[in-house]
Amino acid sequence: MRLRRLRKSPNIREIFADSKIRKDKLVMPMFVDENITKREEIRNMPDIYRFPQEQLVEKAKEYEELGVKSILLFGVPKHKDAMGSASYDNHGIVQRTIREIKEETDLAIFSDLCLCEYTDHGHCGLIKGAKIDNDSTLDVYAKIATSYAEAGADGVAPSGMMDGQVRRIRKGLDDAGFEETLILAYSAKFASAMYSPFRDAVHSTPSFGDRRTYQMNYLSTREAIREVELDVEEGADVVMVKPALFYLDIIKEVRNRFLLPIAAYNVSAEYSIIRSAAKNGIIDLDSVIDESLSSIFRAGADIVISYFTEYLLKAEKN
Ligand code: PBG
Ligand code: ZN
């Protein structure tokens, strides 16, 4: 047997490949910032910007023309307080932006649901004493969810890793008549050092402590499966593993055990590291983007949230 027969030419290699990057399965993250009037490039993330509302909507239209199908929207509010009250304001920055994108495009919109961008302490939940209080946070999450649904979001993506968040949000949505709003649950979200460019961008670094009492320990595989299992039971439509590249084993394990769609989040520092290594001449950018995203699909992700989405779709056009 000579396996090299299957590799002898580009066309032979292509027809026998058993996985590939699906460009229509890529989700582009977008940041709307209430504090700026001109777009600002995010530090260490070349070509990725925070936009004021109207510029973001223009960009979303451009994305739609490029062939982007869906976006994951994040907001940076003007007002932060201990309760994160700007998060569920029906006229808040994210809610207004969702409405306008929906008026102008057919893009599917997932809206990130968390408190860390809205609280003055930067944690993903409310503080009681010195702790992040799980159950009082759930009520706020439900309010955010209905305000996003009301604005027209196709789905909400709770990223705070509070126990019971999917159940509480599902109930809140259903009670308010939003049975059609999807929940894309950040199920196995690890306490990772790979979020730093993101936190820098949305000013959500915790002012004390860290996120390790709610985000997962990266040494716990079985617990990751339990997190997914619970979210499935609680009514998640899609489960997510995050980050993606250091967690391909988790994606694979979740793929083998569950039937619902799996999302993987190719996070900010995964983008930064590749861009920076390419800039320094260490790697070839296009090749490494292709190889790294291929690995995420090959591990079993159905959809991939990636800052490379725009780049890839643009490359395809040219
Ligand atoms: C907020 C949130 C984070 C990311 C997505 N939602 C940061 C965090 O948990 O600290 C990270 C995204 C990225 O790094 O690209 N809960
Ligand atoms: Zn958060």
GROMACS .gro file of N, CA and C and ligand atoms in nm, residues 29 31 45 72 74 112-117 124 159-160 186 189-190 192 194-199 202 204 206 211 214-215 242 265-269 307, ligand 1:
model
  127
   29PRO      N    1  -1.676   3.845   1.506
   29PRO     CA    2  -1.705   3.929   1.624
   29PRO      C    3  -1.698   4.077   1.586
   31PHE      N    4  -1.737   4.493   1.760
   31PHE     CA    5  -1.740   4.572   1.884
   31PHE      C    6  -1.800   4.709   1.857
   45MET      N    7  -0.444   4.383   1.777
   45MET     CA    8  -0.532   4.311   1.685
   45MET      C    9  -0.545   4.389   1.555
   72LEU      N   10  -2.110   3.820   1.594
   72LEU     CA   11  -2.126   3.815   1.740
   72LEU      C   12  -2.095   3.955   1.790
   74PHE      N   13  -2.049   4.269   2.054
   74PHE     CA   14  -2.008   4.310   2.188
   74PHE      C   15  -2.025   4.460   2.202
  112ASP      N   16  -2.345   3.893   2.253
  112ASP     CA   17  -2.276   3.842   2.372
  112ASP      C   18  -2.348   3.894   2.496
  113LEU      N   19  -2.373   3.803   2.590
  113LEU     CA   20  -2.450   3.842   2.707
  113LEU      C   21  -2.363   3.825   2.831
  114CYS      N   22  -2.316   3.936   2.885
  114CYS     CA   23  -2.234   3.929   3.006
  114CYS      C   24  -2.236   4.064   3.076
  115LEU      N   25  -2.184   4.065   3.200
  115LEU     CA   26  -2.184   4.191   3.272
  115LEU      C   27  -2.048   4.260   3.275
  116CYS      N   28  -1.941   4.189   3.238
  116CYS     CA   29  -1.808   4.245   3.262
  116CYS      C   30  -1.780   4.376   3.188
  117GLU      N   31  -1.844   4.397   3.073
  117GLU     CA   32  -1.824   4.525   3.002
  117GLU      C   33  -1.905   4.637   3.068
  124CYS      N   34  -1.794   3.934   3.574
  124CYS     CA   35  -1.905   3.891   3.489
  124CYS      C   36  -2.036   3.877   3.566
  159SER      N   37  -2.193   3.448   2.832
  159SER     CA   38  -2.052   3.413   2.846
  159SER      C   39  -2.001   3.425   2.989
  160GLY      N   40  -2.092   3.442   3.086
  160GLY     CA   41  -2.047   3.468   3.222
  160GLY      C   42  -2.017   3.347   3.308
  186TYR      N   43  -2.190   2.975   2.599
  186TYR     CA   44  -2.047   2.955   2.624
  186TYR      C   45  -2.042   2.848   2.733
  189LYS      N   46  -1.611   2.733   2.892
  189LYS     CA   47  -1.527   2.851   2.876
  189LYS      C   48  -1.420   2.846   2.983
  190PHE      N   49  -1.297   2.842   2.940
  190PHE     CA   50  -1.186   2.823   3.034
  190PHE      C   51  -1.128   2.956   3.081
  192SER      N   52  -0.864   3.158   3.084
  192SER     CA   53  -0.752   3.151   2.991
  192SER      C   54  -0.677   3.283   2.988
  194MET      N   55  -0.563   3.384   2.720
  194MET     CA   56  -0.572   3.417   2.578
  194MET      C   57  -0.680   3.521   2.548
  195TYR      N   58  -0.737   3.582   2.654
  195TYR     CA   59  -0.840   3.683   2.631
  195TYR      C   60  -0.787   3.825   2.645
  196SER      N   61  -0.657   3.841   2.672
  196SER     CA   62  -0.611   3.975   2.711
  196SER      C   63  -0.632   4.086   2.607
  197PRO      N   64  -0.613   4.063   2.478
  197PRO     CA   65  -0.640   4.174   2.385
  197PRO      C   66  -0.788   4.215   2.386
  198PHE      N   67  -0.874   4.118   2.406
  198PHE     CA   68  -1.017   4.146   2.415
  198PHE      C   69  -1.047   4.234   2.537
  199ARG      N   70  -0.993   4.195   2.652
  199ARG     CA   71  -1.022   4.270   2.775
  199ARG      C   72  -0.969   4.412   2.765
  202VAL      N   73  -1.227   4.610   2.551
  202VAL     CA   74  -1.357   4.648   2.607
  202VAL      C   75  -1.346   4.693   2.753
  204SER      N   76  -1.250   4.540   3.031
  204SER     CA   77  -1.325   4.453   3.122
  204SER      C   78  -1.233   4.370   3.211
  206PRO      N   79  -1.091   4.252   3.538
  206PRO     CA   80  -1.145   4.268   3.674
  206PRO      C   81  -1.056   4.357   3.760
  211ARG      N   82  -1.104   3.551   3.724
  211ARG     CA   83  -1.232   3.487   3.690
  211ARG      C   84  -1.234   3.337   3.722
  214TYR      N   85  -1.541   3.126   3.839
  214TYR     CA   86  -1.653   3.095   3.748
  214TYR      C   87  -1.608   3.034   3.616
  215GLN      N   88  -1.502   3.086   3.555
  215GLN     CA   89  -1.454   3.021   3.432
  215GLN      C   90  -1.380   2.893   3.471
  242LYS      N   91  -1.435   2.732   2.437
  242LYS     CA   92  -1.356   2.855   2.424
  242LYS      C   93  -1.243   2.857   2.524
  265TYR      N   94  -1.465   2.917   1.979
  265TYR     CA   95  -1.426   3.058   1.976
  265TYR      C   96  -1.276   3.070   1.963
  266ASN      N   97  -1.235   3.110   1.845
  266ASN     CA   98  -1.095   3.135   1.812
  266ASN      C   99  -1.063   3.276   1.868
  267VAL      N  100  -1.012   3.281   1.992
  267VAL     CA  101  -1.016   3.406   2.069
  267VAL      C  102  -0.908   3.509   2.031
  268SER      N  103  -0.917   3.622   2.100
  268SER     CA  104  -0.837   3.738   2.062
  268SER      C  105  -0.686   3.712   2.057
  269ALA      N  106  -0.630   3.650   2.159
  269ALA     CA  107  -0.484   3.632   2.157
  269ALA      C  108  -0.442   3.527   2.054
  307TYR      N  109  -1.183   3.611   1.446
  307TYR     CA  110  -1.147   3.745   1.398
  307TYR      C  111  -1.086   3.739   1.258
  319PBG     C1  112  -1.673   3.830   2.839
  319PBG     C2  113  -1.601   3.772   2.724
  319PBG     C3  114  -1.463   3.753   2.709
  319PBG     C4  115  -1.445   3.704   2.580
  319PBG     C5  116  -1.571   3.690   2.522
  319PBG     N1  117  -1.667   3.731   2.614
  319PBG     C6  118  -1.350   3.784   2.798
  319PBG     C7  119  -1.342   3.725   2.933
  319PBG     O1  120  -1.411   3.629   2.966
  319PBG     O2  121  -1.261   3.777   3.009
  319PBG     C8  122  -1.313   3.673   2.519
  319PBG     C9  123  -1.308   3.687   2.371
  319PBG    C10  124  -1.173   3.695   2.312
  319PBG     O3  125  -1.069   3.691   2.381
  319PBG     O4  126  -1.169   3.707   2.190
  319PBG     N2  127  -1.726   3.741   2.930
   0.00000   0.00000   0.00000
